[in-house]
């Protein structure tokens, strides 16, 4: 990590945006480390969640938004549940993910592609069409063998339909997506 | 003699590794032991009752209790023995807990060692004689040394309790460090607003005599009857005549002297009153800078003084005060920040101490309460606070925590934001120590409401860059090096023992630790007492303390003095040295070695002899090992007793 100049590199606007979008006050964090202690994904993270919180306090926008951790977070909310200052840490991670997306950053592109494929599927069918999601994700990422071993287990149980089964009124769901697009662009 | 032995279990503390019943049984073989038993808790009420009952039923004339250290329960058992009608000095204690059961695991070896210790105690007791304490009267005046907030509180509480109080202050005004502070944590109330009224009370209290600009020269005597020589330093101003009008200060031509009250960040005149609320509000001349003294001509102040109070020929004066008790409340001084050159203090004027920053914040300070940095008078925007400067640092021989810096730094970040709303404070800390009522909430408020940016890490160096100071340090929570472009750097300098503290301790005959802080009698149970009877402690002279703690100790010391003075007569400890006048050859060696000046020379039938002053002797025993004739013996620690103890041990 480079030397951080706290007078020049502190992006106060970034701190305010995180606080505004998450509704959380990051200065409440006193760095006890309870979030990292309980986080089941720390083994895969490049920056532990408590350090993400510290870097947000320090206004280190680029480091935070380029981190893999924000994409690997599963929103299990162990951190939120255990925070002694009642900070919704998982929500902050979520906000950071959104901000990274807006900045065109995705340190773990597969995760972003999965979310995109999932939401595209919901938008088209009103619910997720697993096989379609799978094909969409695999073609975009080229990860043909991902979770292939699960196929023989779930196919006989009828958990992986070959044709989509749309919900009634899927156009209402699609309208939610349209409104989101409209409002986030305006 | 009919001796009874009581071997204590102390629950499982002793019984766990010592066979107390076997020890008790075996002691019955010792000479003159007629009764022995083991007991669950000898110090408990049933335990003491058992001892008393045995004394009465078995007609015992002496008692040995084998239990804990005599520091713990010797007074308890002496009282019990006395209640049963014996002389309370016909009692000995064998320490089989600290010296045996707590330090060894082998039950058999422990049991044997316990038996040896009881054997020794029995041999000593056989040579004990009843001792009668003598009584002496108490002079119910108290001297408080140091007029900071602790000393002020002690003085007021003693005076309100009806005692005559002599308050001695080194500076020309009382108030101490607290008078220099702007606001106080955690309430952020104005320091001089809460201290000022107390200072005025001191000035106006009919029971308080104030010696300002004075120092303790020497101390003689003992509890109840001290004679203290106080040196009233020459102020060159007749304080009887001085009205504190300030005309002299206005006209003094020597205006550029470093102002000690303003921590040397502002100038002051050679004739000066430190601050407007000074008590006493009297001028004094600093002879090291005054032109009349340095160049031999000037005399402006003498000309302008409307009451003719200036006295260039004044000299130091010694006054003797007789008091019965002394409270030391001499406070602390700051660590010299120049000892850490990498922080740039001494090199860069904009690196200052926290106390200097207080003067910048204070409305009565050199900048009139506007934060202006010393170098160019600019208002700083980015202020870096560095904590633990000269605290918690073994390499600087300052391993202790100064205690109050975390809190005053948090307060200063809050005040900074109040003074300069668009400023940004940064605090480098190692840990935040805020264990007090509303203290942690206060430090959190500095961060959460006032936006102080706290950085967990140390600073490596401060170096100039243009008109700014670059502060290079670490953020260990982010795991990286950081740097800040600062306009002002404030160092939370740690607390040290006040200058001259060890010398005063020696005059008071009290102990001090390796850092110069005075030693209390017991770290938990006797926090304001010392090991010298009649001398008490209050405030930071014992170790760094914040204002509430200092005030608490001031009151506590006053309570101790009032309790001491509640008796008209005091009893002296009779376990003291006595001179066998037939053997004494009058060589005077004991007089020279006595650390308490408790031995005097007397004439007896034309011959020089030594005589012990009963009330002054503390029973240390140095004289007994000095005397070439064996003429001076410490009661209950006579040569014969010690030899008997050694014999008992060697022959067992």
mmCIF file of C-alpha atoms in Angstrom, chain A residues 11-180:
data_model
loop_
_atom_site.group_PDB
_atom_site.id
_atom_site.type_symbol
_atom_site.label_atom_id
_atom_site.label_comp_id
_atom_site.label_asym_id
_atom_site.label_seq_id
_atom_site.Cartn_x
_atom_site.Cartn_y
_atom_site.Cartn_z
ATOM 1 C CA UNK A 11 -12.059 12.231 -0.016
ATOM 2 C CA UNK A 12 -14.619 13.773 2.319
ATOM 3 C CA UNK A 13 -17.264 13.693 -0.442
ATOM 4 C CA UNK A 14 -16.861 9.919 -0.673
ATOM 5 C CA UNK A 15 -17.403 9.583 3.098
ATOM 6 C CA UNK A 16 -20.546 11.702 2.850
ATOM 7 C CA UNK A 17 -21.884 9.691 -0.087
ATOM 8 C CA UNK A 18 -21.372 6.412 1.775
ATOM 9 C CA UNK A 19 -23.096 7.842 4.842
ATOM 10 C CA UNK A 20 -25.962 9.264 2.806
ATOM 11 C CA UNK A 21 -26.616 6.149 0.753
ATOM 12 C CA UNK A 22 -26.267 3.734 3.661
ATOM 13 C CA UNK A 23 -27.843 5.886 6.351
ATOM 14 C CA UNK A 24 -24.922 4.884 8.581
ATOM 15 C CA UNK A 25 -22.421 7.093 10.401
ATOM 16 C CA UNK A 26 -18.950 5.746 9.753
ATOM 17 C CA UNK A 27 -17.289 7.750 12.524
ATOM 18 C CA UNK A 28 -19.186 5.536 14.969
ATOM 19 C CA UNK A 29 -16.811 2.693 14.115
ATOM 20 C CA UNK A 30 -14.124 2.365 16.802
ATOM 21 C CA UNK A 31 -12.304 -0.438 15.081
ATOM 22 C CA UNK A 32 -12.956 -3.198 17.581
ATOM 23 C CA UNK A 33 -12.821 -5.774 14.795
ATOM 24 C CA UNK A 34 -15.982 -7.677 15.726
ATOM 25 C CA UNK A 35 -17.127 -7.587 12.074
ATOM 26 C CA UNK A 36 -13.928 -9.184 10.814
ATOM 27 C CA UNK A 37 -13.968 -11.668 13.685
ATOM 28 C CA UNK A 38 -17.327 -13.075 12.578
ATOM 29 C CA UNK A 39 -17.051 -12.653 8.807
ATOM 30 C CA UNK A 40 -17.124 -16.078 7.082
ATOM 31 C CA UNK A 41 -15.494 -14.689 3.920
ATOM 32 C CA UNK A 42 -12.357 -13.141 5.370
ATOM 33 C CA UNK A 43 -10.382 -16.097 3.997
ATOM 34 C CA UNK A 44 -11.189 -14.924 0.477
ATOM 35 C CA UNK A 45 -11.082 -11.140 1.068
ATOM 36 C CA UNK A 46 -8.166 -8.979 -0.014
ATOM 37 C CA UNK A 47 -9.026 -6.413 2.703
ATOM 38 C CA UNK A 48 -10.825 -7.512 5.920
ATOM 39 C CA UNK A 49 -14.151 -5.791 6.463
ATOM 40 C CA UNK A 50 -12.971 -3.858 9.553
ATOM 41 C CA UNK A 51 -10.164 -2.406 7.451
ATOM 42 C CA UNK A 52 -12.682 -1.523 4.720
ATOM 43 C CA UNK A 53 -14.502 0.465 7.424
ATOM 44 C CA UNK A 54 -11.244 2.152 8.446
ATOM 45 C CA UNK A 55 -10.420 3.034 4.832
ATOM 46 C CA UNK A 56 -13.911 4.488 4.384
ATOM 47 C CA UNK A 57 -13.313 6.644 7.500
ATOM 48 C CA UNK A 58 -10.042 7.763 5.915
ATOM 49 C CA UNK A 59 -11.811 8.705 2.676
ATOM 50 C CA UNK A 60 -9.784 6.221 0.625
ATOM 51 C CA UNK A 61 -12.292 5.907 -2.207
ATOM 52 C CA UNK A 62 -10.083 4.266 -4.815
ATOM 53 C CA UNK A 63 -8.664 1.588 -2.507
ATOM 54 C CA UNK A 64 -12.093 0.702 -1.182
ATOM 55 C CA UNK A 65 -13.940 0.629 -4.493
ATOM 56 C CA UNK A 66 -11.202 -1.421 -6.164
ATOM 57 C CA UNK A 67 -11.217 -4.043 -3.456
ATOM 58 C CA UNK A 68 -12.336 -7.605 -4.078
ATOM 59 C CA UNK A 69 -13.894 -7.858 -0.638
ATOM 60 C CA UNK A 70 -16.913 -5.701 -1.471
ATOM 61 C CA UNK A 71 -17.812 -8.136 -4.280
ATOM 62 C CA UNK A 72 -17.152 -11.276 -2.267
ATOM 63 C CA UNK A 73 -19.376 -10.148 0.611
ATOM 64 C CA UNK A 74 -22.379 -12.467 0.769
ATOM 65 C CA UNK A 75 -24.461 -10.042 2.839
ATOM 66 C CA UNK A 76 -24.856 -12.679 5.536
ATOM 67 C CA UNK A 77 -24.984 -9.742 7.988
ATOM 68 C CA UNK A 78 -22.896 -11.336 10.718
ATOM 69 C CA UNK A 79 -21.034 -8.024 10.845
ATOM 70 C CA UNK A 80 -24.244 -6.024 11.172
ATOM 71 C CA UNK A 81 -25.579 -8.333 13.882
ATOM 72 C CA UNK A 82 -22.422 -8.135 15.956
ATOM 73 C CA UNK A 83 -21.445 -4.491 15.582
ATOM 74 C CA UNK A 84 -21.420 -2.958 19.099
ATOM 75 C CA UNK A 85 -22.212 0.443 17.626
ATOM 76 C CA UNK A 86 -25.187 -0.857 15.633
ATOM 77 C CA UNK A 87 -23.599 0.039 12.308
ATOM 78 C CA UNK A 88 -25.209 -1.833 9.402
ATOM 79 C CA UNK A 89 -21.851 -2.884 7.996
ATOM 80 C CA UNK A 90 -23.390 -5.209 5.387
ATOM 81 C CA UNK A 91 -25.433 -2.291 4.100
ATOM 82 C CA UNK A 92 -22.251 -0.230 3.760
ATOM 83 C CA UNK A 93 -20.666 -3.092 1.797
ATOM 84 C CA UNK A 94 -23.731 -3.103 -0.436
ATOM 85 C CA UNK A 95 -23.492 0.664 -0.964
ATOM 86 C CA UNK A 96 -19.807 0.330 -1.799
ATOM 87 C CA UNK A 97 -20.660 -2.338 -4.390
ATOM 88 C CA UNK A 98 -23.153 0.024 -6.016
ATOM 89 C CA UNK A 99 -20.638 2.841 -6.005
ATOM 90 C CA UNK A 100 -17.972 0.629 -7.552
ATOM 91 C CA UNK A 101 -20.440 -0.393 -10.251
ATOM 92 C CA UNK A 102 -21.142 3.274 -11.019
ATOM 93 C CA UNK A 103 -17.412 3.935 -11.228
ATOM 94 C CA UNK A 104 -17.106 1.021 -13.675
ATOM 95 C CA UNK A 105 -15.101 -0.943 -11.149
ATOM 96 C CA UNK A 106 -15.544 -4.643 -10.477
ATOM 97 C CA UNK A 107 -12.543 -6.266 -8.858
ATOM 98 C CA UNK A 108 -14.247 -9.688 -9.125
ATOM 99 C CA UNK A 109 -16.037 -9.467 -12.510
ATOM 100 C CA UNK A 110 -17.586 -12.925 -12.235
ATOM 101 C CA UNK A 111 -19.633 -11.835 -9.243
ATOM 102 C CA UNK A 112 -20.841 -8.741 -11.065
ATOM 103 C CA UNK A 113 -21.730 -10.874 -14.120
ATOM 104 C CA UNK A 114 -23.636 -13.306 -11.919
ATOM 105 C CA UNK A 115 -25.666 -10.485 -10.356
ATOM 106 C CA UNK A 116 -26.337 -9.054 -13.836
ATOM 107 C CA UNK A 117 -27.400 -12.426 -15.224
ATOM 108 C CA UNK A 118 -29.618 -13.057 -12.224
ATOM 109 C CA UNK A 119 -31.350 -9.688 -12.492
ATOM 110 C CA UNK A 120 -31.733 -9.965 -16.283
ATOM 111 C CA UNK A 121 -33.460 -13.293 -15.712
ATOM 112 C CA UNK A 122 -35.815 -11.828 -13.116
ATOM 113 C CA UNK A 123 -36.540 -8.880 -15.365
ATOM 114 C CA UNK A 124 -37.459 -11.183 -18.271
ATOM 115 C CA UNK A 125 -39.448 -13.814 -16.406
ATOM 116 C CA UNK A 126 -40.649 -12.159 -13.209
ATOM 117 C CA UNK A 127 -38.650 -14.771 -11.341
ATOM 118 C CA UNK A 128 -35.336 -16.468 -11.916
ATOM 119 C CA UNK A 129 -35.048 -19.012 -14.765
ATOM 120 C CA UNK A 130 -32.139 -21.107 -13.524
ATOM 121 C CA UNK A 131 -31.092 -22.701 -16.790
ATOM 122 C CA UNK A 132 -31.240 -19.370 -18.635
ATOM 123 C CA UNK A 133 -29.235 -17.694 -15.857
ATOM 124 C CA UNK A 134 -26.690 -20.489 -16.050
ATOM 125 C CA UNK A 135 -26.262 -20.218 -19.819
ATOM 126 C CA UNK A 136 -26.101 -16.419 -19.670
ATOM 127 C CA UNK A 137 -23.462 -16.493 -16.890
ATOM 128 C CA UNK A 138 -21.379 -19.245 -18.466
ATOM 129 C CA UNK A 139 -21.277 -17.647 -21.913
ATOM 130 C CA UNK A 140 -20.291 -14.261 -20.477
ATOM 131 C CA UNK A 141 -17.610 -15.626 -18.185
ATOM 132 C CA UNK A 142 -16.479 -18.726 -20.052
ATOM 133 C CA UNK A 143 -16.568 -20.650 -16.794
ATOM 134 C CA UNK A 144 -18.112 -23.826 -18.295
ATOM 135 C CA UNK A 145 -17.198 -26.142 -15.496
ATOM 136 C CA UNK A 146 -18.390 -24.013 -12.590
ATOM 137 C CA UNK A 147 -20.565 -26.097 -10.240
ATOM 138 C CA UNK A 148 -20.965 -28.683 -13.007
ATOM 139 C CA UNK A 149 -20.743 -31.452 -10.393
ATOM 140 C CA UNK A 150 -24.053 -30.280 -8.919
ATOM 141 C CA UNK A 151 -25.907 -31.029 -12.215
ATOM 142 C CA UNK A 152 -26.418 -34.774 -11.742
ATOM 143 C CA UNK A 153 -27.775 -34.172 -8.246
ATOM 144 C CA UNK A 154 -30.401 -31.547 -9.010
ATOM 145 C CA UNK A 155 -31.490 -32.537 -12.540
ATOM 146 C CA UNK A 156 -33.343 -35.739 -11.480
ATOM 147 C CA UNK A 157 -35.112 -33.810 -8.733
ATOM 148 C CA UNK A 158 -36.566 -31.421 -11.285
ATOM 149 C CA UNK A 159 -34.857 -28.464 -9.709
ATOM 150 C CA UNK A 160 -33.367 -27.288 -12.998
ATOM 151 C CA UNK A 161 -36.192 -26.791 -15.537
ATOM 152 C CA UNK A 162 -35.197 -26.659 -19.202
ATOM 153 C CA UNK A 163 -37.931 -24.156 -20.094
ATOM 154 C CA UNK A 164 -38.713 -20.891 -18.290
ATOM 155 C CA UNK A 165 -41.938 -20.700 -16.285
ATOM 156 C CA UNK A 166 -42.891 -17.085 -16.031
ATOM 157 C CA UNK A 167 -44.996 -15.701 -13.210
ATOM 158 C CA UNK A 168 -48.351 -14.095 -13.815
ATOM 159 C CA UNK A 169 -47.935 -10.333 -14.274
ATOM 160 C CA UNK A 170 -44.218 -10.476 -14.982
ATOM 161 C CA UNK A 171 -44.620 -7.142 -16.776
ATOM 162 C CA UNK A 172 -45.169 -5.528 -13.327
ATOM 163 C CA UNK A 173 -41.779 -6.806 -12.213
ATOM 164 C CA UNK A 174 -40.232 -5.571 -15.420
ATOM 165 C CA UNK A 175 -41.747 -2.184 -14.699
ATOM 166 C CA UNK A 176 -39.880 -2.049 -11.379
ATOM 167 C CA UNK A 177 -36.651 -2.481 -13.300
ATOM 168 C CA UNK A 178 -37.639 0.227 -15.779
ATOM 169 C CA UNK A 179 -38.437 2.654 -13.002
ATOM 170 C CA UNK A 180 -35.115 1.881 -11.306
#
